[in-house]
Short mmCIF file of C-alpha atoms and ligand atoms in Angstrom, two decimals:
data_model
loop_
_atom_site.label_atom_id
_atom_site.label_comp_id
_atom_site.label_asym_id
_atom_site.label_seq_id
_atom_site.Cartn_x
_atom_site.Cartn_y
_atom_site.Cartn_z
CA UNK A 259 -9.73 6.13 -24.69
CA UNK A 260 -8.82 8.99 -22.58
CA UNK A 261 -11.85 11.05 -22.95
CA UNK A 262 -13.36 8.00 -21.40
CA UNK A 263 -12.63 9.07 -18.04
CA UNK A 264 -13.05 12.66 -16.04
CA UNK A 265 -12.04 13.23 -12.68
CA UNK A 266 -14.60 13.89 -9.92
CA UNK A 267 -13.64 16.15 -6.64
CA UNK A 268 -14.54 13.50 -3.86
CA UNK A 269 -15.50 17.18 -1.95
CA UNK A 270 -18.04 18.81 -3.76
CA UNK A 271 -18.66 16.95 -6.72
CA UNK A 272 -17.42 18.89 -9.83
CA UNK A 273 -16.27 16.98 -12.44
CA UNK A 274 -13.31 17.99 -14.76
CA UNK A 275 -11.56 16.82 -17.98
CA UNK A 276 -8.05 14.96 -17.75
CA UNK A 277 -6.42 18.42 -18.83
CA UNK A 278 -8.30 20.58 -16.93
CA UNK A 279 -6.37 18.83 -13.52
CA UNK A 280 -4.26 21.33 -11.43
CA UNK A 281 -0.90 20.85 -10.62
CA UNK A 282 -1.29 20.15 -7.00
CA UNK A 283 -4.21 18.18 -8.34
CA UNK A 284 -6.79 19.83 -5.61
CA UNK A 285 -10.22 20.80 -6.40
CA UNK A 286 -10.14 24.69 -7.34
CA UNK A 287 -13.37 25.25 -5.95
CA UNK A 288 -13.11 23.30 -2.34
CA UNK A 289 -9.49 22.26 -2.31
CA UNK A 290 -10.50 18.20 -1.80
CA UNK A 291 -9.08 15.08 -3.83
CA UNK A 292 -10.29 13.69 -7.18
CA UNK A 293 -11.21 10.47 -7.80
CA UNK A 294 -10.90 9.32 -11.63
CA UNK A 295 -14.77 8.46 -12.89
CA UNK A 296 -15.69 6.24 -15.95
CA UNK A 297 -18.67 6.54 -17.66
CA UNK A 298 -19.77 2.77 -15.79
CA UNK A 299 -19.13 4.42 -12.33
CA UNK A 300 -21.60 3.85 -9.78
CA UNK A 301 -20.97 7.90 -9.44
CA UNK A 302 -22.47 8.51 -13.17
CA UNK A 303 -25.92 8.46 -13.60
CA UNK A 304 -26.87 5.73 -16.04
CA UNK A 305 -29.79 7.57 -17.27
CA UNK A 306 -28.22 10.75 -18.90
CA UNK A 307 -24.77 9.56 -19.71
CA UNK A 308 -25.64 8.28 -23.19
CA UNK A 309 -23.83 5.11 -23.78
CA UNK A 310 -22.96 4.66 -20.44
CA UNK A 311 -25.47 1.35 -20.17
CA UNK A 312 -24.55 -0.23 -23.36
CA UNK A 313 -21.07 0.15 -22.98
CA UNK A 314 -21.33 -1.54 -19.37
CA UNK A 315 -18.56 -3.71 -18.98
CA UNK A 316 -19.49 -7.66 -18.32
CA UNK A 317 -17.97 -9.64 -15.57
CA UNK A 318 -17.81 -13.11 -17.02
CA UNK A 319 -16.52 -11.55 -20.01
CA UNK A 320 -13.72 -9.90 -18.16
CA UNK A 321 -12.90 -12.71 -15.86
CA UNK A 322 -12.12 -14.49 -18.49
CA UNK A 323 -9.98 -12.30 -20.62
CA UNK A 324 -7.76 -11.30 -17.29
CA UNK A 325 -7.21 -14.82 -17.34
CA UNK A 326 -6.38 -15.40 -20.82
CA UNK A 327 -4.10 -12.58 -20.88
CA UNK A 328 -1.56 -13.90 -18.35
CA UNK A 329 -0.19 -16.54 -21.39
CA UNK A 330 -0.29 -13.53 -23.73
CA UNK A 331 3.60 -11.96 -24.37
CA UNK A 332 2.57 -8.88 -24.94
CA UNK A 333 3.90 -6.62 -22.28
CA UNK A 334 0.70 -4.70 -21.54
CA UNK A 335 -0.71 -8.17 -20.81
CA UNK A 336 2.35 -9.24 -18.62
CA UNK A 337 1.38 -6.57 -16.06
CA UNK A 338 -0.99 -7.67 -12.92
CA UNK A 339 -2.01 -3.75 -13.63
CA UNK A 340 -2.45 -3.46 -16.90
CA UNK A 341 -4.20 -7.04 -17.60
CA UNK A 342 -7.35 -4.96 -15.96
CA UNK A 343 -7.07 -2.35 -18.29
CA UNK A 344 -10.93 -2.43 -18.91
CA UNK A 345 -11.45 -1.25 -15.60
CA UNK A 346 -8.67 1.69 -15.99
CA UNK A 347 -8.81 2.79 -19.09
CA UNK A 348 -6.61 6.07 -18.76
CA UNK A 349 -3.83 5.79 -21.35
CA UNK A 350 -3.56 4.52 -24.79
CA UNK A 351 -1.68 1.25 -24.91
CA UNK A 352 1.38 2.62 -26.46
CA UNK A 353 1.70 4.44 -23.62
CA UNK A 354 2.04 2.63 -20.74
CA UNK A 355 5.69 2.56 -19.12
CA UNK A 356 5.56 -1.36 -17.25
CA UNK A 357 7.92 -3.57 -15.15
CA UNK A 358 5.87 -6.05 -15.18
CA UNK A 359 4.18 -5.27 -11.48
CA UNK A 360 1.44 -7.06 -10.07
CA UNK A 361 0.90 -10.77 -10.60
CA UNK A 362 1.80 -10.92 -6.48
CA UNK A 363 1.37 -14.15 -4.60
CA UNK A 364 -1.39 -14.29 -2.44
CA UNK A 365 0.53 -16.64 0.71
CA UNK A 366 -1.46 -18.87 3.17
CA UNK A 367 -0.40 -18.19 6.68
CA UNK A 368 -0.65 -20.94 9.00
CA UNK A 369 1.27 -20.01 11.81
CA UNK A 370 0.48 -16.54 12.00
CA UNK A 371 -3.57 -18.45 12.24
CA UNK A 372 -2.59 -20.33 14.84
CA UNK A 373 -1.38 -17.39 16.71
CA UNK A 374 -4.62 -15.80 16.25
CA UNK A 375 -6.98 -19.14 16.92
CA UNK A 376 -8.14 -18.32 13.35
CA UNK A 377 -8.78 -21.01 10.75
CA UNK A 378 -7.61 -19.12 7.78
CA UNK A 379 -5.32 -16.52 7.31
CA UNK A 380 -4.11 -14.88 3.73
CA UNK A 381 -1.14 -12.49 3.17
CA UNK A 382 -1.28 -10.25 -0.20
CA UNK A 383 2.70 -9.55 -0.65
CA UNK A 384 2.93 -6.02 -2.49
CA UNK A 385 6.48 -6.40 -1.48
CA UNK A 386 6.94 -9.09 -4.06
CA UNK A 387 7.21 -6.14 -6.98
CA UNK A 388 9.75 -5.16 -8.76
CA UNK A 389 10.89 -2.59 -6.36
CA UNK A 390 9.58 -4.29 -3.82
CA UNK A 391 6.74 -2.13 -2.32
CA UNK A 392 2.98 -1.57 -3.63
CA UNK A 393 3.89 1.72 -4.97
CA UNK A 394 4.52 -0.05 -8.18
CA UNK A 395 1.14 -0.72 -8.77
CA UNK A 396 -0.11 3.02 -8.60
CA UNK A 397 3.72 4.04 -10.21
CA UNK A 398 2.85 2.53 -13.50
CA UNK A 399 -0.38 3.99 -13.60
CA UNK A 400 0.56 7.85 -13.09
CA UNK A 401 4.03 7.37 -14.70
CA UNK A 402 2.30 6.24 -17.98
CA UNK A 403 -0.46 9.63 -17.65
CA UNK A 404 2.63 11.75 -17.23
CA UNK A 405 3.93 10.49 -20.11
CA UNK A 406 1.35 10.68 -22.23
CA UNK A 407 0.76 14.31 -21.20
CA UNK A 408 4.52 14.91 -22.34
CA UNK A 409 6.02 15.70 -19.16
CA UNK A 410 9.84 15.36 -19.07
CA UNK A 411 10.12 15.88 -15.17
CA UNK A 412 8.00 14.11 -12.27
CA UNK A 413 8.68 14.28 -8.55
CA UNK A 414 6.87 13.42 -5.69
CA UNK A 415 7.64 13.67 -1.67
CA UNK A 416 8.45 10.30 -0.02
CA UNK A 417 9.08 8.10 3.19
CA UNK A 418 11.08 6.03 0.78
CA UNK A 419 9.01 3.39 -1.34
CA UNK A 420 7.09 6.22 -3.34
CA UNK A 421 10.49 7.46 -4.29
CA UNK A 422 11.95 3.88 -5.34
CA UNK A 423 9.17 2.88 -7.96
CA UNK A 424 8.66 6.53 -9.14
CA UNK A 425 12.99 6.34 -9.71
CA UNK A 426 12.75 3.00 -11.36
CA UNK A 427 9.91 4.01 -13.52
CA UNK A 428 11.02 7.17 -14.35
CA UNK A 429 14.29 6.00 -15.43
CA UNK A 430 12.34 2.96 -17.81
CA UNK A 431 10.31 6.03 -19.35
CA UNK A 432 13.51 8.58 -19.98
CA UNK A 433 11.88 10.80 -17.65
CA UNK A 434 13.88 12.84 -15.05
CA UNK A 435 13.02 12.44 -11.50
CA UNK A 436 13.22 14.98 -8.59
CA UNK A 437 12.68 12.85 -4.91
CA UNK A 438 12.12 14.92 -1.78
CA UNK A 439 12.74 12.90 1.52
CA UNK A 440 13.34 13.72 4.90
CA UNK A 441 16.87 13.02 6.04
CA UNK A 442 17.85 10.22 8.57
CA UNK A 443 14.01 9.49 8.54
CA UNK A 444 14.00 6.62 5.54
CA UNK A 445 15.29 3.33 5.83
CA UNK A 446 18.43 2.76 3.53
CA UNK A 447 17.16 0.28 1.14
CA UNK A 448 14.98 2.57 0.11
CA UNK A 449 17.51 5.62 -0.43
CA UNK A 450 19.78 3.22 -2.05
CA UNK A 451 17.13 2.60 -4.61
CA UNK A 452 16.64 6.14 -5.53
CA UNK A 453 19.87 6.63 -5.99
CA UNK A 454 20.72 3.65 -8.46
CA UNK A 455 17.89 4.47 -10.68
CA UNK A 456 19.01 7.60 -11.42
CA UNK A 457 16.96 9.98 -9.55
CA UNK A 458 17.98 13.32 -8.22
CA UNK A 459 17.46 12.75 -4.76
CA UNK A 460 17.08 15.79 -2.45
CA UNK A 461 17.06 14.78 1.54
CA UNK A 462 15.58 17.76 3.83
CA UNK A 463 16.01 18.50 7.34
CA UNK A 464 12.21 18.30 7.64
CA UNK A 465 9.59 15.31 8.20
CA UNK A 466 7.37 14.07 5.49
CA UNK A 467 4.57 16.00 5.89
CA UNK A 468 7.31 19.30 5.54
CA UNK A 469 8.46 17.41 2.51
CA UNK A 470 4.63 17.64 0.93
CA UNK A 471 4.49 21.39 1.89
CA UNK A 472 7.91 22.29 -0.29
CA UNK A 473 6.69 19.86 -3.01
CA UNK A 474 3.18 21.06 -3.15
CA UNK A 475 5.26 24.58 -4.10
CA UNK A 476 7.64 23.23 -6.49
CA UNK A 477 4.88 22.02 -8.78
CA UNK A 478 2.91 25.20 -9.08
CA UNK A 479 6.31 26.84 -9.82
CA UNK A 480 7.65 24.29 -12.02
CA UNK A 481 6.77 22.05 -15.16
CA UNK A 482 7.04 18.64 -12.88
CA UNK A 483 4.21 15.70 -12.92
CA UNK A 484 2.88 15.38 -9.31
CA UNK A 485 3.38 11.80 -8.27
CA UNK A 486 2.06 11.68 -4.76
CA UNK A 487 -0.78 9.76 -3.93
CA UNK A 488 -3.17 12.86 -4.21
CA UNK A 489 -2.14 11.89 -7.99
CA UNK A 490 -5.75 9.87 -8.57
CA UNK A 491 -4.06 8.11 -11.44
CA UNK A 492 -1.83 6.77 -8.97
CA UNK A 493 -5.23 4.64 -7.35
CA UNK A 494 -6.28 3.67 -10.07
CA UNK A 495 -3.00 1.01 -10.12
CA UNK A 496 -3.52 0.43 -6.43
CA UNK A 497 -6.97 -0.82 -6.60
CA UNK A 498 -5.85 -3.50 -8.83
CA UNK A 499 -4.61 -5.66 -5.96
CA UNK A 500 -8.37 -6.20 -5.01
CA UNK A 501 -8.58 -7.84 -8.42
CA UNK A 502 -6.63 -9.90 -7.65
CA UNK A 503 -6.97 -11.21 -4.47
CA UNK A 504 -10.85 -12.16 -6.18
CA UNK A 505 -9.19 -13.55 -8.84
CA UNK A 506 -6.84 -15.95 -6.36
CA UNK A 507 -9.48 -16.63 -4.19
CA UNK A 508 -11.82 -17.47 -6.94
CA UNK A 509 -14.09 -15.07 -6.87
CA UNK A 510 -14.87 -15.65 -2.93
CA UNK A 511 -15.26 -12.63 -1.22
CA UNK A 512 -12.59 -12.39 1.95
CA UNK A 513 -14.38 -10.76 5.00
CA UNK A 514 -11.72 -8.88 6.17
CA UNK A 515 -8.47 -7.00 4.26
CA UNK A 516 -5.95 -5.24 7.28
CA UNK A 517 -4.43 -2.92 5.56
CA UNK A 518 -1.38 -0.75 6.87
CA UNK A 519 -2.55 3.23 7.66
CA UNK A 520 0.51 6.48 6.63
CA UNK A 521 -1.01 8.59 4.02
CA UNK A 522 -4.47 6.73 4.00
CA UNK A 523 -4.28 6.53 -0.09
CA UNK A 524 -3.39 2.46 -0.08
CA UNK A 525 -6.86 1.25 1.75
CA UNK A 526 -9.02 4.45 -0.56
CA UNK A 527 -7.36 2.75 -3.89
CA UNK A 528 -8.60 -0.79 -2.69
CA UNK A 529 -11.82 0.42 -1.42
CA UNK A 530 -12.48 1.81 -4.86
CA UNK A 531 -11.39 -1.61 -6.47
CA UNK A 532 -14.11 -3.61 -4.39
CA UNK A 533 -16.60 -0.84 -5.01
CA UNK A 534 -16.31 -1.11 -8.85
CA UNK A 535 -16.51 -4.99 -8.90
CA UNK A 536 -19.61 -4.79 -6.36
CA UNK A 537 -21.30 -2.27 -8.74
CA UNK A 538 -20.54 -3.79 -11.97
CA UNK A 539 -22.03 -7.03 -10.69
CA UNK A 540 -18.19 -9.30 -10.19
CA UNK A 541 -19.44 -9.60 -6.45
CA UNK A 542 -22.09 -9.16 -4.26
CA UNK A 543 -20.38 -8.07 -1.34
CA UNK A 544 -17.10 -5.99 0.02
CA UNK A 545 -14.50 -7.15 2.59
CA UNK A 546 -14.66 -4.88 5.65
CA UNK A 547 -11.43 -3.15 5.21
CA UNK A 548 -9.77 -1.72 8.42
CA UNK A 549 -7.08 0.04 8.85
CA UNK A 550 -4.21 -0.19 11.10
CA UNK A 551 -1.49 2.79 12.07
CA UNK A 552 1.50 2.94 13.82
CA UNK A 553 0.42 4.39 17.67
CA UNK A 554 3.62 7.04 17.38
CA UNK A 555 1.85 8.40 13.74
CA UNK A 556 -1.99 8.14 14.53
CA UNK A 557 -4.23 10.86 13.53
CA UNK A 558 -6.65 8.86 12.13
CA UNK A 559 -7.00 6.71 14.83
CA UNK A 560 -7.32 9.52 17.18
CA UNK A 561 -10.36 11.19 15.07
CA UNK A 562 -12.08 8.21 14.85
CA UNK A 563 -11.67 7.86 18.59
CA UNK A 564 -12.86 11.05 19.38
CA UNK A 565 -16.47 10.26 17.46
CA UNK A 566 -15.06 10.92 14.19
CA UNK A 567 -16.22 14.74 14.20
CA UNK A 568 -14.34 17.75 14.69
CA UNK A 569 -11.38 18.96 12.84
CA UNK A 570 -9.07 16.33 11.92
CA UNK A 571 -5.81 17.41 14.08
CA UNK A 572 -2.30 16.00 12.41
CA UNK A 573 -0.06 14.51 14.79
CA UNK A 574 4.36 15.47 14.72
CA UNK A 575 4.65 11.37 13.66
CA UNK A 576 7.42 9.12 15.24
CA UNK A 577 7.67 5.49 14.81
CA UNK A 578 10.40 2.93 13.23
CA UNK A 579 8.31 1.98 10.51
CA UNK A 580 9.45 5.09 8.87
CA UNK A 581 7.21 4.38 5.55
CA UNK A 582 3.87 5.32 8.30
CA UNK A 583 5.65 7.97 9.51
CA UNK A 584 2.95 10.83 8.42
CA UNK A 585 1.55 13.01 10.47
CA UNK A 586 -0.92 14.55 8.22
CA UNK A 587 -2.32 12.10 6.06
CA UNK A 588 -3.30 13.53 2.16
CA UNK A 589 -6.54 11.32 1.69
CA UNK A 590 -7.58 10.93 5.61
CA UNK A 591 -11.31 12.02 4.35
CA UNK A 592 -11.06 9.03 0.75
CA UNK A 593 -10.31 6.53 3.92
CA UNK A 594 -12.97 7.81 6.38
CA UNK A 595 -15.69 6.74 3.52
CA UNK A 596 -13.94 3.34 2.92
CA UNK A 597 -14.30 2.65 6.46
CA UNK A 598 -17.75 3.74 6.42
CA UNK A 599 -19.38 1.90 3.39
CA UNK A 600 -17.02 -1.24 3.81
CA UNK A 601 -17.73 -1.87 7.52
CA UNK A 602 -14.16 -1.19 8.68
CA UNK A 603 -12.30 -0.12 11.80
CA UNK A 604 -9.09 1.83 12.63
CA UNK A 605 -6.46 0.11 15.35
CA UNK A 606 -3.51 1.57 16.16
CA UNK A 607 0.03 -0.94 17.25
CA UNK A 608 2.71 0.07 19.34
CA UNK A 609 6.28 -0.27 18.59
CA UNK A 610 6.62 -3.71 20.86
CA UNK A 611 3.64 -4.80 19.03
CA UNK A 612 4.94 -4.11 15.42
CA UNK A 613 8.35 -5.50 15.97
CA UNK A 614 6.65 -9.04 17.33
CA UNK A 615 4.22 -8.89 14.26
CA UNK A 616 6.93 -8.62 11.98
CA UNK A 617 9.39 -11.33 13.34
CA UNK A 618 6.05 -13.58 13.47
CA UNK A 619 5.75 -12.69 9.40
CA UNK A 620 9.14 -13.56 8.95
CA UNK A 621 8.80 -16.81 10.69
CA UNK A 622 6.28 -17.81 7.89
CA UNK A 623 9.37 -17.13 5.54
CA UNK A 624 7.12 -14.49 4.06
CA UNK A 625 8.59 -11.44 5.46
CA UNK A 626 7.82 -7.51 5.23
CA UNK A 627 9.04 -4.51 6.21
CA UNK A 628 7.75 -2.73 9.45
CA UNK A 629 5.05 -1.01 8.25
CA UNK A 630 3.64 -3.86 6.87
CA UNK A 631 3.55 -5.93 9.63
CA UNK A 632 1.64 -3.52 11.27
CA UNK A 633 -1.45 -5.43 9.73
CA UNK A 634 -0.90 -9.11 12.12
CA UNK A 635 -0.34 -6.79 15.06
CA UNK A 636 -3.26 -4.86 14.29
CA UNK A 637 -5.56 -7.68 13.82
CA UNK A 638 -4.86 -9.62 16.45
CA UNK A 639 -6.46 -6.46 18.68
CA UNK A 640 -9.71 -6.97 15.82
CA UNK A 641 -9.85 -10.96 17.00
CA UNK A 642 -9.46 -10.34 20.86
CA UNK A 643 -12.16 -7.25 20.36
CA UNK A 644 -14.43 -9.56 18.90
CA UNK A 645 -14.44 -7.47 15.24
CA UNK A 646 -12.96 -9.93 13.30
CA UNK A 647 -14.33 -13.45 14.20
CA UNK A 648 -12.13 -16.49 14.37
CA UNK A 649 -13.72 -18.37 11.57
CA UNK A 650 -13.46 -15.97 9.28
CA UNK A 651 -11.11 -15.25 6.32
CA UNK A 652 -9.05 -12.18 6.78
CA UNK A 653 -6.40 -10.77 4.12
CA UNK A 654 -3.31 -8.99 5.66
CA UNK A 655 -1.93 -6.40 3.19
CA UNK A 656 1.82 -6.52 2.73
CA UNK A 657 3.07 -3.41 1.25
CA UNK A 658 7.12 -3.47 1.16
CA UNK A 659 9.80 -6.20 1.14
CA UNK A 660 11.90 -7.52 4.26
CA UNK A 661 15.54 -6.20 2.62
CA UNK A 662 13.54 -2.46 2.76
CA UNK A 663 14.63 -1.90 6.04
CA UNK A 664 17.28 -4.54 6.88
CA UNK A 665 18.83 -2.51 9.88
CA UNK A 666 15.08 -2.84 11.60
CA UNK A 667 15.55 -7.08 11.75
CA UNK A 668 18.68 -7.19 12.73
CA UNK A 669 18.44 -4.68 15.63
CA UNK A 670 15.21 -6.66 16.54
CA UNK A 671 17.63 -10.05 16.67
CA UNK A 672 20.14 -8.27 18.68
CA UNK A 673 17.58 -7.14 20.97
CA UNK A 674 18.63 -3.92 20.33
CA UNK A 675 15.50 -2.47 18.75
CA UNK A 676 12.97 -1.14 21.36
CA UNK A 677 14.05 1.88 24.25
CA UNK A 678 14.64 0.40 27.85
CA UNK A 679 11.13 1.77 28.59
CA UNK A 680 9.17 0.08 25.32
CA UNK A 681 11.25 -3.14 26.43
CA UNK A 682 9.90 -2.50 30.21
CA UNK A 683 6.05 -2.17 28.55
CA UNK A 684 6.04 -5.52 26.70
CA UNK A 685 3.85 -7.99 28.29
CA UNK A 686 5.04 -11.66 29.47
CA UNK A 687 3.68 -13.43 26.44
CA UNK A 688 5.46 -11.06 24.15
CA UNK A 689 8.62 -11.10 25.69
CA UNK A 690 8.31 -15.00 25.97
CA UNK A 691 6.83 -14.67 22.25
CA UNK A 692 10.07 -12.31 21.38
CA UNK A 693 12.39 -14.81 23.41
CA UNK A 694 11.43 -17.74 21.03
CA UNK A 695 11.64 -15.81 17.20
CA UNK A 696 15.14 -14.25 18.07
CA UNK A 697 17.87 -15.02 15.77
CA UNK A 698 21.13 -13.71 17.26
CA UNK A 699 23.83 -14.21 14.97
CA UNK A 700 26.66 -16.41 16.66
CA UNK A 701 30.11 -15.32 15.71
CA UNK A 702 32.73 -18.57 16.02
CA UNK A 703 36.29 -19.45 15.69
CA UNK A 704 36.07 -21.77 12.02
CA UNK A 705 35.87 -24.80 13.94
CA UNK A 706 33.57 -27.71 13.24
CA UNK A 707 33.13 -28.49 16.42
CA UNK A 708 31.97 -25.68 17.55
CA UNK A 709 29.28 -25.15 15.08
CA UNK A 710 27.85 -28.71 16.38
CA UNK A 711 27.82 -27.73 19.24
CA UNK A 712 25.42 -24.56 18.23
CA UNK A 713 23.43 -27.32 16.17
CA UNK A 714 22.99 -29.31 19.64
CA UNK A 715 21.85 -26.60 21.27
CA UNK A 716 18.82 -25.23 18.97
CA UNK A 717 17.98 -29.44 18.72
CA UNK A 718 17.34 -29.13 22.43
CA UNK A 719 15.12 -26.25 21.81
CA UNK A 720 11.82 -26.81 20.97
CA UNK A 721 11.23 -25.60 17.18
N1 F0G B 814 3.33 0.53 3.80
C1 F0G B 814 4.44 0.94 3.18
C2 F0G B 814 5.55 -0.03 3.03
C3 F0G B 814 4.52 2.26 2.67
O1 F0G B 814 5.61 2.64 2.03
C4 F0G B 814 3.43 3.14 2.87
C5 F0G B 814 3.48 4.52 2.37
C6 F0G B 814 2.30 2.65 3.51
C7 F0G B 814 2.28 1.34 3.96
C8 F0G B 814 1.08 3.48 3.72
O2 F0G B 814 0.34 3.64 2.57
O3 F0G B 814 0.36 6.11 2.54
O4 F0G B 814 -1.21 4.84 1.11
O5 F0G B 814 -1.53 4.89 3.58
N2 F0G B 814 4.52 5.06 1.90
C9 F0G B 814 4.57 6.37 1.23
C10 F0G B 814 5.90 6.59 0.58
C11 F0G B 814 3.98 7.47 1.95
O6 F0G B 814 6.30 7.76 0.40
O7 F0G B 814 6.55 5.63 0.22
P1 F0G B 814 -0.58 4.94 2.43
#
């Protein structure tokens, strides 16, 4: 099983064994990313990998084995990663450290369509895993390779959901955990996490790209497991989302997924996933994926806007959706090529625009954090552009739960969210939009009376 894979640089090409990764898990000969290859991959030439043909997995085959394993109890089974196994075959069975992740609902969104003018819109909640962000998915799949390589310690650098799973999983595994975060610059639920699974949980007074530099150190000087997304074990958990949006959809190809941009790993993982079912014959088409990032944390957008040449400059990131808040984005050159061969575009969303996006989410009684919701806000610029058309199906990617970032929603429902001058920038519709979605909370002497009186006044309201 594990000699079924290699990793190939995404760079320049060279392929290595599983044991022959660096720590940093760079390329030693051109310092780019590795993507993990299977002898199936559209990458491997069919002609003189012996076996590679014969052993070529079968889609109706596998469709219906994902299926049947969801009534299986076996725990392996129980996972929405590790029912596609066949597809990432990268630890024995025995292995595999689970919380049962995946399995996510796939949520119509009517209201958020409406907004839009579109027919049909589809959310893919991430957030709805078991510590409530998509780094689950990609958690259980490195976690269980750093186990099975006998590592006692794994760490990775983190804007806060990273650190939760890899905490949660580590602690399920009996592994120690180092977390490196920037302090004051991750939203509480998220710390909170770290800290009740056990992890020791090291804030510095640096961003998160200065908490990559110091980790990127640590691991050449030390016997930890790398867990960032540079990790290529970690995508090959992530891509297993586009599985299952296929699977929930039944097998219909969506036209667009909007997926949220920070360290541009999330939208490679599920541009690999598409890829693999296109090639292996699941579907005969890709959703254009596009990405969306937050305006204050941008260098992606700003490369592509500049012709997409050029050196790719990182940006000193600021926003309130403090899980985008990257500067210098790992796997900016894995997105580029999604982009590319899917079709897709980069947006970026101001702060007004994120905060309306993400009360509109939460209307639905869906809700996500802020970084999520940059995917509505985003879009809507892809409908009024003309990109996405109104009678198509998009997917919005939802990456982290509402209670992430609790502090963000209820300063929104104060009113007390944006500066005086991002207030000052919103236009009339959002401010009338913003007027409508606000919850203040009332605070009231127990009376009945009083409370009826609140009732009246929302029944005069119009809903
Ligand atoms: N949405 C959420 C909720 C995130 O936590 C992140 C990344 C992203 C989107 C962006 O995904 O980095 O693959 O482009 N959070 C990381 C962390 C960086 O440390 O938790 P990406």
């Amino acid at each position: 099983m594990l000699s079924s894979h290699s990793l190939r640089c995404t760079g320049c090409g060279l392929r290595i064994a599983q044991n022959e990764a660096r720590s940093n898990f760079r390329c030693a000969t051109c310092g780019d990313l590795f993507e993990i290859e299977y002898p199936w991959s559209a990458t491997r030439d069919k002609a003189t990998d012996a076996g590679a043909a014969a052993n070529q997995p079968n889609p109706n085959a596998l469709r219906y084995l994902w299926q049947e394993r969801r009534t299986s109890t076996l725990a392996a089974d129980q996972s929405g990663v590790w029912r596609f196994r066949d597809l990432l075959p990268i630890v024995p069975v025995d292995k595999i450290v689970t919380l049962y992740e995946g399995n996510t609902p796939l949520y119509e969104m009517p209201r958020c369509a409406a907004l839009l003018g579109m027919n049909w819109l589809l959310a893919k909640h991430q957030g709805m895993n078991p510590t409530g962000s998509f780094k689950d998915t990609g958690m259980t799949a490195a976690l269980s390779v750093a186990v099975a390589n006998g590592f006692e310690w794994v760490a990775c650098a983190s804007t806060g959901n990273t650190s939760a799973a890899m905490a949660a999983y580590a602690a399920r595994a009996g592994l120690r955990s180092l977390v490196l975060i920037p302090e004051g610059k991750i939203a509480w639920g998220k710390l909170s996490q770290a800290m009740d699974y056990g992890s020791t949980t090291v804030q510095l007074r640096t961003d998160f790209d200065g908490c990559v530099r110091v980790l990127a150190e640590i691991v050449q000087r030390a016997p930890v497991y790398l867990l960032n997304s540079v990790n290529p074990y970690r995508l090959e958990g992530q891509k297993t989302p586009a599985f299952e949006i296929l699977e929930q959809m039944d097998w219909q190809v969506p036209h667009h997924l909007i997926v949220p941009g920070g360290n541009l790993a999330n939208c490679s993982a599920l541009g690999k996933g598409f890829a693999e079912l296109q090639h292996l014959g699941f579907i005969k088409r890709v959703p254009k994926i596009s990405v969306i990032q937050a305006a204050g944390a941008n260098p992606l957008y700003r490369w592509m806007q500049a012709g997409g040449v050029g050196p790719f400059e990182p940006v000193e990131a600021h926003t309130r959706a403090t899980a985008i808040r990257i500067g210098n984005p790992a796997s900016w050159k894995k997105a580029v090529k999604v982009l590319a061969t899917t079709g897709g575009w980069v947006e970026e969303v101001s702060e007004q625009e994120i905060a309306l996006a993400k009360a509109e989410i939460g209307a639905e009684g869906i809700g996500c954090e802020p970084a999520s919701a940059v995917t509505l806000a985003g879009l809507k610029k892809l409908v009024a552009d003309g990109r996405v058309g109104k009678e198509e199906t998009a997917v919005l990617l939802l990456t982290g739960h509402t209670l992430k970032d609790p502090e963000y929603t209820i300063q929104y429902h104060r009113g007390a969210l944006l500066s005086d001058k991002e207030a000052a920038a919103e236009t009339v519709a959002q401010r009338a939009a913003n007027a409508k979605l606000r919850r203040e909370p009332v605070v009231l002497d127990a009376k009945v009376d009083d409370v009826l009186k609140v009732l009246d006044a929302m029944q005069a309201q119009p809903a």
